[in-house]
Short mmCIF file of C-alpha atoms and ligand atoms in Angstrom, two decimals:
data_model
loop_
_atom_site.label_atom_id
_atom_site.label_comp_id
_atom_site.label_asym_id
_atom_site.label_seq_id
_atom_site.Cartn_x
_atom_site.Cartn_y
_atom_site.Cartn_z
CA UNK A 19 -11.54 27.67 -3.01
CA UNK A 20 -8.29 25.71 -2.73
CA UNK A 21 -8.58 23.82 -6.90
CA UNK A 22 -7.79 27.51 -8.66
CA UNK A 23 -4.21 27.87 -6.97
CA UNK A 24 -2.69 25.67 -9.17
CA UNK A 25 -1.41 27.15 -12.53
CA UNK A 26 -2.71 26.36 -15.63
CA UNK A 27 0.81 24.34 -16.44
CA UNK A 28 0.57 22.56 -13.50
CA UNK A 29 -3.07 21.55 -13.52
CA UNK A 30 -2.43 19.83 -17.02
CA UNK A 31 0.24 17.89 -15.22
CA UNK A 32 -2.13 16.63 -12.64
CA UNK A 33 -5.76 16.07 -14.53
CA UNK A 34 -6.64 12.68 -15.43
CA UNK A 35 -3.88 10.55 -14.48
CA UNK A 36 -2.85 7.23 -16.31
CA UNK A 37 -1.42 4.47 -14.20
CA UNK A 38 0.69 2.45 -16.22
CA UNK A 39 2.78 -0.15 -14.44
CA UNK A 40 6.00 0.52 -15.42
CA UNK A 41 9.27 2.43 -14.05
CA UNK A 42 9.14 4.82 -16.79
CA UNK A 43 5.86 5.76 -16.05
CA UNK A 44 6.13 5.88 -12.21
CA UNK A 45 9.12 8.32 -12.65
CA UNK A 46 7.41 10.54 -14.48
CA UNK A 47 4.93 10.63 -12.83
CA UNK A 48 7.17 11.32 -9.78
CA UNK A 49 9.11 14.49 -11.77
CA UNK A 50 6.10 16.29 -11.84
CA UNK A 51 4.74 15.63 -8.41
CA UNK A 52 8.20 16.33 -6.74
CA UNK A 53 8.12 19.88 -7.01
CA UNK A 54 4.73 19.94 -5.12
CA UNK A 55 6.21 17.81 -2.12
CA UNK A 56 7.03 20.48 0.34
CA UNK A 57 4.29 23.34 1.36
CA UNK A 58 1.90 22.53 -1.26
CA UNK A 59 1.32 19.27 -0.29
CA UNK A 60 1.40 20.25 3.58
CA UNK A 61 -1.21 22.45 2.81
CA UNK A 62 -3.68 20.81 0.65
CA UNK A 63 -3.18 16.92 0.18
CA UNK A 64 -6.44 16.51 2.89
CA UNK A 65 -8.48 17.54 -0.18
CA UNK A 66 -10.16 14.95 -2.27
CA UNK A 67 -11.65 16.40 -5.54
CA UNK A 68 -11.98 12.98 -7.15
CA UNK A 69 -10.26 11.68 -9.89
CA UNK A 70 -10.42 13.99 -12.46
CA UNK A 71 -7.85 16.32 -10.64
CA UNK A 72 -5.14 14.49 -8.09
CA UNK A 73 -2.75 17.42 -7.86
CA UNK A 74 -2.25 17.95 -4.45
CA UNK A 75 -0.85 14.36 -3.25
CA UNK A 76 1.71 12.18 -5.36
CA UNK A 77 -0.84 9.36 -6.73
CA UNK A 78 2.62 6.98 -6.38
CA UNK A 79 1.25 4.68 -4.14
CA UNK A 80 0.88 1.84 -6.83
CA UNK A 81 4.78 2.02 -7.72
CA UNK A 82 5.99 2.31 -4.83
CA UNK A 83 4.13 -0.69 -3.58
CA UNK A 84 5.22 -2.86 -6.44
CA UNK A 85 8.91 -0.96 -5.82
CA UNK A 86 8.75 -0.13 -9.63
CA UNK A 87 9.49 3.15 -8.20
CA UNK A 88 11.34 2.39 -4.50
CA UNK A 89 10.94 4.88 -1.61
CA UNK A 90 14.62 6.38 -2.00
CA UNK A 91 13.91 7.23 -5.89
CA UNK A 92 11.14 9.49 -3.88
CA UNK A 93 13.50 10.79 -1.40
CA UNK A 94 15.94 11.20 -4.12
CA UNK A 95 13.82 13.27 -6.59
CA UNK A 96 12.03 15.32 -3.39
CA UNK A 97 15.54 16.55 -2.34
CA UNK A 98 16.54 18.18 -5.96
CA UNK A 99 13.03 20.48 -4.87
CA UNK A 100 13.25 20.51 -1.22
CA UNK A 101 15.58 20.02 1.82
CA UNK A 102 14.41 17.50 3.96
CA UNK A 103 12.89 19.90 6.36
CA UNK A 104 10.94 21.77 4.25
CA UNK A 105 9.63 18.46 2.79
CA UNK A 106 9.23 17.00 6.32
CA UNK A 107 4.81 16.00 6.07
CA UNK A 108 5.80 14.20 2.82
CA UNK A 109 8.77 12.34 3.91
CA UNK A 110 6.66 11.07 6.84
CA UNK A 111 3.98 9.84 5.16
CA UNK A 112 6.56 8.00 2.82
CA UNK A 113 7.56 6.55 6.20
CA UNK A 114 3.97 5.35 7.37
CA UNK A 115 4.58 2.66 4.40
CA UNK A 116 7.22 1.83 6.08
CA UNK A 117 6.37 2.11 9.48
CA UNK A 118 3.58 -0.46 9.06
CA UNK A 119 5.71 -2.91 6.90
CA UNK A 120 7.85 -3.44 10.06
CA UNK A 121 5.29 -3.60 11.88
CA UNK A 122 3.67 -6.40 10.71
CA UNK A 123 6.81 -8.23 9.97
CA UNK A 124 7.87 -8.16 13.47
CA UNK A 125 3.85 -8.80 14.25
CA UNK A 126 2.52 -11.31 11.70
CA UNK A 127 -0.24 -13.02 13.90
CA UNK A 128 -2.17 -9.63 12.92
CA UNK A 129 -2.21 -11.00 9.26
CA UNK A 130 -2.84 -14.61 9.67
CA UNK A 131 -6.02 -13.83 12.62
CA UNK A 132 -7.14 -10.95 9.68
CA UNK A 133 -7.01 -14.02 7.21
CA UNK A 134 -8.88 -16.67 9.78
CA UNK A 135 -11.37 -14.02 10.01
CA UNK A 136 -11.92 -13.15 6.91
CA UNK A 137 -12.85 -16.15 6.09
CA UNK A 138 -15.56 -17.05 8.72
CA UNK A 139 -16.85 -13.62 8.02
CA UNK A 140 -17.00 -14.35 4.51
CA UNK A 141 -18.98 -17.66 4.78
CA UNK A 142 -21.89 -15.54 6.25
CA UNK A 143 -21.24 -11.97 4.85
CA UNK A 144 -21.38 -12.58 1.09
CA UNK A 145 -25.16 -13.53 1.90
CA UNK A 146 -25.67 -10.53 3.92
CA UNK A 147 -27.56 -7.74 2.34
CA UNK A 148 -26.13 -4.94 4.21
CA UNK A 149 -22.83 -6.12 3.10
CA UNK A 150 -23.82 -6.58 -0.96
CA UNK A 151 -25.24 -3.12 -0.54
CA UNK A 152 -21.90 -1.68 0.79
CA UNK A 153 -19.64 -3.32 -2.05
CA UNK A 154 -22.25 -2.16 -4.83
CA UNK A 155 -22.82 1.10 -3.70
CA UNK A 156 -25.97 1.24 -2.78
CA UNK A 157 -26.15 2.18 0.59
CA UNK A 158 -27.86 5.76 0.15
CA UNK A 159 -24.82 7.39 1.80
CA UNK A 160 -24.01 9.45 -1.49
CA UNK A 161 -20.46 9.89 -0.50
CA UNK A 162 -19.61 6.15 0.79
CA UNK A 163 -21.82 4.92 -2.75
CA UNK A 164 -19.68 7.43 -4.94
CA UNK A 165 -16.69 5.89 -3.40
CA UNK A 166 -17.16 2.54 -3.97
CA UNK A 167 -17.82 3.47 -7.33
CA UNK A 168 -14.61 5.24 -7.77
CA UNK A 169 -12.80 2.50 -5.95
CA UNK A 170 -13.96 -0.23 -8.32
CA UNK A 171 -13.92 1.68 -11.31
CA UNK A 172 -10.40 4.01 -10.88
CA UNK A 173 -8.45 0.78 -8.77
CA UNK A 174 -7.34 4.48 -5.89
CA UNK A 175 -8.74 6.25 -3.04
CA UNK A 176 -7.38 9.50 -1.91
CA UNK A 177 -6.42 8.79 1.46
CA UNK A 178 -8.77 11.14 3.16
CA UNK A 179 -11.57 9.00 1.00
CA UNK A 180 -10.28 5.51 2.74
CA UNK A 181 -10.53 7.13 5.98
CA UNK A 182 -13.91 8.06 6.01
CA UNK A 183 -14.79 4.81 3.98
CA UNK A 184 -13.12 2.71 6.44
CA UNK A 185 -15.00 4.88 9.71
CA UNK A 186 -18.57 4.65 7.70
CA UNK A 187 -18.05 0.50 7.30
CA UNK A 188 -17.30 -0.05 10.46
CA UNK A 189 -18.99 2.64 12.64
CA UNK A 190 -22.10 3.52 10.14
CA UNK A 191 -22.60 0.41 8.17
CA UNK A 192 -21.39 -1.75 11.12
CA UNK A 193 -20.00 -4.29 8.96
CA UNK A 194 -17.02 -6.71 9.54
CA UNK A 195 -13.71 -4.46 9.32
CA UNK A 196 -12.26 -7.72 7.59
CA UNK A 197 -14.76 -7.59 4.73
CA UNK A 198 -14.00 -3.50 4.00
CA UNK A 199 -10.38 -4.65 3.96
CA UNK A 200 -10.52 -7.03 1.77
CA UNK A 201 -13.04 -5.04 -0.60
CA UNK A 202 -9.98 -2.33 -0.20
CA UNK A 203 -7.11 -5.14 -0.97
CA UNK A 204 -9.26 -6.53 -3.76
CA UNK A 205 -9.54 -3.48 -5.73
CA UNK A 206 -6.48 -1.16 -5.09
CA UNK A 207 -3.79 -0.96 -7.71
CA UNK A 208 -1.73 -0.02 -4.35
CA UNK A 209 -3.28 -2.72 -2.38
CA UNK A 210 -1.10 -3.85 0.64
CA UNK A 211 -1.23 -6.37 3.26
CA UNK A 212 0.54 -4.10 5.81
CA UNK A 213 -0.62 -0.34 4.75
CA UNK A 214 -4.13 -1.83 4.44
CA UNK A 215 -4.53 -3.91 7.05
CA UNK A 216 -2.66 -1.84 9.94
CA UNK A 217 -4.98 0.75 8.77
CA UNK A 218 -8.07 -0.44 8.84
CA UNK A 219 -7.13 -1.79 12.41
CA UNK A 220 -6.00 1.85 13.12
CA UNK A 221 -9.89 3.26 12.19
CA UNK A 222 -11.25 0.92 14.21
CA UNK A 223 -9.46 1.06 17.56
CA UNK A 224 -7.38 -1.82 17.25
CA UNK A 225 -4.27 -0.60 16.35
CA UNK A 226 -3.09 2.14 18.26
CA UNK A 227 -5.65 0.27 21.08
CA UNK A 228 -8.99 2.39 22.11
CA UNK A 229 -8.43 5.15 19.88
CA UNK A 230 -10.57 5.05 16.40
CA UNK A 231 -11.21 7.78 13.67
CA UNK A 232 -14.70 8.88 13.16
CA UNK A 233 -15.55 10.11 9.92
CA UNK A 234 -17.93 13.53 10.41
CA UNK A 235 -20.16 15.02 8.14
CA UNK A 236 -18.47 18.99 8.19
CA UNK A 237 -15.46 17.33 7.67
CA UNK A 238 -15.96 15.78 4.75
CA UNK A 239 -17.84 18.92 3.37
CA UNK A 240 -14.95 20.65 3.92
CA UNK A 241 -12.22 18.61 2.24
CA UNK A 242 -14.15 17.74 -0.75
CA UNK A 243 -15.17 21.42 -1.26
CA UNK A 244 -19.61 20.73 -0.56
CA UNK A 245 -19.32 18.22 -3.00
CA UNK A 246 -20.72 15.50 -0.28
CA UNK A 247 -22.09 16.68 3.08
CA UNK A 248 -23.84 13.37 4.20
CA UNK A 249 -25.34 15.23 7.55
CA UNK A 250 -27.63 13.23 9.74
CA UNK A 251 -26.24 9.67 7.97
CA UNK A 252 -23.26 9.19 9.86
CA UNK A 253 -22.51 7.43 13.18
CA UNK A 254 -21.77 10.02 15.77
CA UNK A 255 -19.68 7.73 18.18
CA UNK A 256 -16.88 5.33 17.34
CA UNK A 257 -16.52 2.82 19.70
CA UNK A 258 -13.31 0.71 19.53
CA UNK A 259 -13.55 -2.78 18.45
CA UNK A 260 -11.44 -4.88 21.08
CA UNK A 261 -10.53 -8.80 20.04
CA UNK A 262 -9.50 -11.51 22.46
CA UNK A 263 -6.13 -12.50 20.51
CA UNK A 264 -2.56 -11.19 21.24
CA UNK A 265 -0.47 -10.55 18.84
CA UNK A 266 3.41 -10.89 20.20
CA UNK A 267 6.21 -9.43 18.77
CA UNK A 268 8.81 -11.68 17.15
CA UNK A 269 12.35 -11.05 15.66
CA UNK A 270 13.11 -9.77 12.49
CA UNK A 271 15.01 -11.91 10.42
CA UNK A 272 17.99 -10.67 8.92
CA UNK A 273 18.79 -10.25 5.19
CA UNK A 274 20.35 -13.41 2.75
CA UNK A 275 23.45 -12.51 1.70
CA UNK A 276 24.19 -11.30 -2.12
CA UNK A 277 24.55 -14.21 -4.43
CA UNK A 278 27.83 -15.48 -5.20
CA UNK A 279 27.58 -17.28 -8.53
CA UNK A 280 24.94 -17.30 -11.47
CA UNK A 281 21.23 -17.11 -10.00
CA UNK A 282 17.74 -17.22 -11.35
CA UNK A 283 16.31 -13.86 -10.77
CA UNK A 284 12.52 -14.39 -9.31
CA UNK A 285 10.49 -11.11 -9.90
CA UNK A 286 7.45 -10.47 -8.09
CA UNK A 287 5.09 -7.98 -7.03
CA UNK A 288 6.99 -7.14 -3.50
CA UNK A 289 10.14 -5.75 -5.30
CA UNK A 290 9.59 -5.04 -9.12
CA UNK A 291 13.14 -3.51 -9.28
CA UNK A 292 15.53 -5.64 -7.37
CA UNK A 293 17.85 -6.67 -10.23
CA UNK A 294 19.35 -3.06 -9.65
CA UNK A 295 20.55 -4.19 -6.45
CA UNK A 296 22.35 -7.57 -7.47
CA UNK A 297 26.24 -8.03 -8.31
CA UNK A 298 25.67 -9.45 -11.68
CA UNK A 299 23.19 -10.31 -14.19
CA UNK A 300 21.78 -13.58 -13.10
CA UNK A 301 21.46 -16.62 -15.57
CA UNK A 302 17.78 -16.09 -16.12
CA UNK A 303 14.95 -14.52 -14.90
CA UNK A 304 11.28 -15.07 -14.01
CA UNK A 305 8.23 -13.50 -13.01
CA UNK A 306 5.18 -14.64 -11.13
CA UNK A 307 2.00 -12.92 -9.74
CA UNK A 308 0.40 -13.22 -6.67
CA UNK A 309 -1.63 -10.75 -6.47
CA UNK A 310 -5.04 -13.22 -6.68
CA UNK A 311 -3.85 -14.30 -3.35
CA UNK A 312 -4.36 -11.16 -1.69
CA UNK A 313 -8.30 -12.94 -1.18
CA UNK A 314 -10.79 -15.69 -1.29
CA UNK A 315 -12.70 -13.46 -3.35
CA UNK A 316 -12.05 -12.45 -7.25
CA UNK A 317 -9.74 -9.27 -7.62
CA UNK A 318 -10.63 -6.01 -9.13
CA UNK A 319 -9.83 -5.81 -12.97
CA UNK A 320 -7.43 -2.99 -12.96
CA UNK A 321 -5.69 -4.15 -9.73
CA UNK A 322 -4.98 -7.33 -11.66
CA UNK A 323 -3.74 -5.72 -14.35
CA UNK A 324 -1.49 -3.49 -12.62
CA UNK A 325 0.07 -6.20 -10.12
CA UNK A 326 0.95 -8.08 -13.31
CA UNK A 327 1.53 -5.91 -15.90
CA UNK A 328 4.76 -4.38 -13.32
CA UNK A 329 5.95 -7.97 -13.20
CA UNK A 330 5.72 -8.00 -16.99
CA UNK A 331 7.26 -4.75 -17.52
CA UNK A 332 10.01 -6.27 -14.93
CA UNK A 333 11.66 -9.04 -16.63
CA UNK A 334 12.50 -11.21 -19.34
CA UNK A 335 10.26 -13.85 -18.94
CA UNK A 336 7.10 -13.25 -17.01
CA UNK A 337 4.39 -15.38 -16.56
CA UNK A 338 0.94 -14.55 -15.39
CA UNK A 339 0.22 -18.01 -14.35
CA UNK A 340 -0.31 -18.24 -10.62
CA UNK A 341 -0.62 -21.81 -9.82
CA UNK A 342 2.27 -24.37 -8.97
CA UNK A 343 4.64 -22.02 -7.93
CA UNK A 344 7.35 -23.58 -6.92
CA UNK A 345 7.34 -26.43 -9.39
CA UNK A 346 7.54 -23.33 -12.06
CA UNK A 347 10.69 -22.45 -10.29
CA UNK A 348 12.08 -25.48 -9.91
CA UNK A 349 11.87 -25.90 -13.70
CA UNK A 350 13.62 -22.58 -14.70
CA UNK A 351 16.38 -23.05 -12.35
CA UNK A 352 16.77 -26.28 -13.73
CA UNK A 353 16.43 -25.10 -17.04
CA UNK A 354 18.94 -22.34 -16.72
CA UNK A 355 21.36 -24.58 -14.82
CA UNK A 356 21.76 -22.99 -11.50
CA UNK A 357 21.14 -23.83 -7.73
CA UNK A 358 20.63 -20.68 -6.62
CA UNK A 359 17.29 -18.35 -7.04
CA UNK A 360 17.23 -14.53 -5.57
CA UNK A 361 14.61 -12.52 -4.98
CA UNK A 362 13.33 -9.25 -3.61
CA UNK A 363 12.35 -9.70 0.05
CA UNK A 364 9.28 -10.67 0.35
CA UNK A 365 7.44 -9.02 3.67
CA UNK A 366 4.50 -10.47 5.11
CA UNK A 367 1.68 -11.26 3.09
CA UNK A 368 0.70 -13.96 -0.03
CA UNK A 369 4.36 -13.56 -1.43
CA UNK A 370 6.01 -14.77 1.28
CA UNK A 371 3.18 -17.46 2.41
CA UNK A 372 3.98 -19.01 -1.47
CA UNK A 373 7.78 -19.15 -0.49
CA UNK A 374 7.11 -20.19 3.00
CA UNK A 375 8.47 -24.02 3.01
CA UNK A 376 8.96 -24.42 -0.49
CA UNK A 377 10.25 -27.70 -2.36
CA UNK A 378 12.72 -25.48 -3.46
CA UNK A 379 15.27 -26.62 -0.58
CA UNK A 380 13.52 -30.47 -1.78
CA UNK A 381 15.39 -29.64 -5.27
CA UNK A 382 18.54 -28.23 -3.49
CA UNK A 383 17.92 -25.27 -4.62
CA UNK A 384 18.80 -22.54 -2.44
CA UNK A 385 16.90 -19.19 -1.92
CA UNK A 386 18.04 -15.83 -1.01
CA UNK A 387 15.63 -12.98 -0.08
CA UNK A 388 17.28 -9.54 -0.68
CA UNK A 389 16.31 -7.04 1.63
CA UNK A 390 16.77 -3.34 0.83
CA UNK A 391 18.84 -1.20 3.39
CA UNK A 392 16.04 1.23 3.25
CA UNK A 393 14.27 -1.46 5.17
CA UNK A 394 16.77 -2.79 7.45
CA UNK A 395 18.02 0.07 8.64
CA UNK A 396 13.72 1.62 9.30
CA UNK A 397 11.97 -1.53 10.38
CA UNK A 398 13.60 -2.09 13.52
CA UNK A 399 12.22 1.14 14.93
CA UNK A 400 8.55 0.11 14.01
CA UNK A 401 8.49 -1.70 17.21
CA UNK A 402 5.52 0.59 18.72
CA UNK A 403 3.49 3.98 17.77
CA UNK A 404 4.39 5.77 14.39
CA UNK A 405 6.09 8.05 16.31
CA UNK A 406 8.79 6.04 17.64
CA UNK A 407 9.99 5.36 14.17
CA UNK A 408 9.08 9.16 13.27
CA UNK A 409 11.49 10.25 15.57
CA UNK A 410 13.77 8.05 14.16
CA UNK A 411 13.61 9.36 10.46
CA UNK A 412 16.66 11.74 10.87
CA UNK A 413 19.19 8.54 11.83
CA UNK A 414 17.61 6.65 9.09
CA UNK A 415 18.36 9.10 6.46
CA UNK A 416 21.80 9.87 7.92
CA UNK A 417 21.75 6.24 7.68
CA UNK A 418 21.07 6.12 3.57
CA UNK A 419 23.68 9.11 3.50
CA UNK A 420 20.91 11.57 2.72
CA UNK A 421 22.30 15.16 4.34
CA UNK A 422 19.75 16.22 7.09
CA UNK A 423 18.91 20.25 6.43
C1 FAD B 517 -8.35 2.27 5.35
C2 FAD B 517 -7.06 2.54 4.61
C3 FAD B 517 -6.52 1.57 3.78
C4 FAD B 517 -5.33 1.79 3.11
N1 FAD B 517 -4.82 0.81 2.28
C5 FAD B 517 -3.64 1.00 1.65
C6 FAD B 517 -3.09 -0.02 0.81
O1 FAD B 517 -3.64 -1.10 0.64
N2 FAD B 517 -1.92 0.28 0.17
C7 FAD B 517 -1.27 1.46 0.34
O2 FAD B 517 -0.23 1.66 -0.29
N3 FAD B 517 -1.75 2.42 1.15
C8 FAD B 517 -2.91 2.22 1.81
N4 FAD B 517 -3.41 3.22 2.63
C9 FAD B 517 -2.56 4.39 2.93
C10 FAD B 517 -2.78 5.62 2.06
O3 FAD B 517 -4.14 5.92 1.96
C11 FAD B 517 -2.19 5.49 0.65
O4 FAD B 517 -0.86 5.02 0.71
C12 FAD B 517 -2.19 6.86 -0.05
O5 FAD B 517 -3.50 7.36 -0.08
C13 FAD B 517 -1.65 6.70 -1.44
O6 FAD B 517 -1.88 7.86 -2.18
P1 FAD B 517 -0.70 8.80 -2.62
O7 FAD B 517 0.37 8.01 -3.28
O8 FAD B 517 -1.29 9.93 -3.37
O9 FAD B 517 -0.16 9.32 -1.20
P2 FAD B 517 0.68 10.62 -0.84
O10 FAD B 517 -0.13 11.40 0.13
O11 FAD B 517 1.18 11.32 -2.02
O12 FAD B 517 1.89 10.01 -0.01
C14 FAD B 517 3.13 9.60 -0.63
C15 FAD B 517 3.39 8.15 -0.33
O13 FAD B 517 3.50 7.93 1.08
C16 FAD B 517 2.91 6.68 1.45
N5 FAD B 517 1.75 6.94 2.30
C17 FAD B 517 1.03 8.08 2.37
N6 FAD B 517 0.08 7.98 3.32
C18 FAD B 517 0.20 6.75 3.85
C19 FAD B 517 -0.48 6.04 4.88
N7 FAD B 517 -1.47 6.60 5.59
N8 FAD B 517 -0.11 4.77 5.13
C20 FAD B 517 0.90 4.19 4.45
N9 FAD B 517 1.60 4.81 3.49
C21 FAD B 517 1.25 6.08 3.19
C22 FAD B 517 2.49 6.01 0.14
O14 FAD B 517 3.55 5.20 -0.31
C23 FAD B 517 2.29 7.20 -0.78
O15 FAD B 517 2.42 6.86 -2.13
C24 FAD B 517 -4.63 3.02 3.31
C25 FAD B 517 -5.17 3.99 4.15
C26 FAD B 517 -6.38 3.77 4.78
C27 FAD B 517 -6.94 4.84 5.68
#
């Protein structure tokens, strides 16, 4: 049995864990997972034994998706543990975030087809008994039902646990992929256009194109110890969904430059830390949430709360209001007497559709998106596979000055 090789110190660290939404929290959270980040978690992070024990993968996803915690505080902590090499699984994963960020920036037809979709599939799904059955958990597939569960009640999935979740929808269940991802994006504290939707199109063949991920009873006896062994329930082919649209690849844009005089700071939940970045203090800050726009549908309580309480926990003078946007901007940069307002880079997704030809130019105001070198210098090489950019993890981090051992 894999659970008894932690020791009793460790296990304490990694029982029930609390997911508060702030920095503080995230980096603790990271200083006891970082010594764990080289063989251990090689080793054992395919093992799901629910939520009462999360020791052998990080659990950070919901900071570092809000960037309460950003990707090089990860790197950073990993190294004082770990050379590079020795904490190479975990440093790629890190770098699938990443990977399918680019992506979809340099692809975003994927995200406004998923959203068309969705919609249509919507309009006749949320009638559809198979489909109420399949969010409620009530499907008679113990582990897919337990999950659901877990999903709605905990706001995380190990990542195994998506996997075979996202295989059972849409091979098993044979329900819309659009609807699981949504259902996913609805509920996850980390919930993420690009991580979620790249990889539900990566279970179901659409992704990396005629190659899916079938979720098989033995396997998910063995990583969750016998504590699910759905034999006989499962699909035992997966198919690959095809679609008719394209999806071309189009330029990255390159980053706004650094502000040059006073600013309103605009927080939201695609970079909860990016005031460490600017030149000065700016004249005032705000925050605003988003996160309702990740769906047509209602989100998931504690997904709510964690999208806005790391916006409140990220500036002066948040606001959980979500409507009129940019009239709410307007009126603080007004307020605080500036023309300029700066803001984290916002990728792909509801974010950057609420910027997306704003009145703010209207008001002559002017707005720059700050994009982390972390990103420039990584999304360019998400251009294909994972493994083009995989390969390229060794310039990146010679890139970020990180020495390569
Ligand atoms: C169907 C499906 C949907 C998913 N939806 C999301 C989503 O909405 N948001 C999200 O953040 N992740 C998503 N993932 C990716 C992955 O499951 C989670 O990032 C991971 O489980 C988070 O747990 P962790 O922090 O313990 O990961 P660890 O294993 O500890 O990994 C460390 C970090 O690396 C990154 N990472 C690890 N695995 C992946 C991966 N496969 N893809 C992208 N990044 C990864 C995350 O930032 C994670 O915090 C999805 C995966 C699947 C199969």
């Amino acid at each position: 049995m894999i659970t008894k090789m932690l020791s009793e110190e460790e296990s304490r660290h990694f029982g029930s864990l609390q997911f508060t939404p702030s920095r503080k929290a995230g980096l603790a959270r990271l200083r006891n997972f970082a010594p764990l980040a080289g063989r251990e978690y090689a080793a054992r992070r395919n093992y799901d034994f629910g939520p009462e024990f999360r020791g052998y993968v990080s659990a950070l996803s919901p900071w570092i998706r809000h960037r309460l915690i950003t990707e090089q505080d990860v790197l950073n902590a990993v190294q004082k543990h770990h050379s590079i090499s020795q904490a190479e699984k975990f440093v790629q994963e890190v770098f699938w975030r990443t990977y399918f960020k680019g992506w979809l920036e340099q692809h975003p037809s994927v995200w406004t087809a998923y959203l068309s979709n969705l919609n249509r599939a919507l309009e006749s799904g949320i009638q559809n008994q198979e489909y109420r059955d399949a969010t409620q958990g009530r499907t008679g597939i113990d582990c897919f039902d337990h999950w659901v569960r877990e999903l709605v009640e905990t706001g995380y999935l190990h990542n195994h646990s998506r996997m075979w979740f996202a295989s059972i929808w849409i091979f098993t269940l044979r329900l819309p992929w659009e609807l699981g991802a949504d259902f996913f994006l609805r509920h996850l504290m980390d919930g993420d256009p690009a991580s979620n939707t790249l990889s539900w199109r990566w279970v179901a063949g659409l992704h990396t194109k005629g190659k899916t991920y079938l979720a098989r009873a033995n396997n998910i006896a063995k990583f969750t110890e016998g504590k699910f062994n759905p034999v006989g329930q499962l699909a035992e082919n997966a198919e690959p969904l095809t679609e008719k649209a394209e999806h071309p690849s189009v330029a990255l844009s390159i980053s706004d430059p650094m502000p040059k005089g006073d600013f309103l700071l605009l927080v939201t939940e695609e970079d909860c830390q990016i005031a460490e970045l600017l030149p000065h203090e700016p004249a005032a800050d705000m925050g605003l949430v988003a996160s309702c726009e990740r769906s047509p549908l209602s989100l998931g309580k504690t997904a709510q709360n964690f999208a806005a309480g790391a916006i409140w926990n990220s500036c002066d003078c948040p606001s959980l209001e979500t409507t009129n946007w940019q009239d709410r901007i307007v009126a603080a940069a007004e307020a605080a007497g500036v023309k300029t307002v700066v803001t984290g880079f916002a990728p792909v997704g509801p974010v950057a559709t609420k910027l997306y030809k704003s009145k703010l130019a209207e008001a002559g105001l002017q707005l720059h998106q700050i994009r982390r070198n972390y990103d420039s210098l990584a999304w360019p090489h998400a251009t294909k596979g994972f493994f083009g950019l995989k390969r390229k993890i060794p310039t990146i981090l010679g890139g970020l000055g990180y020495p390569l051992r």
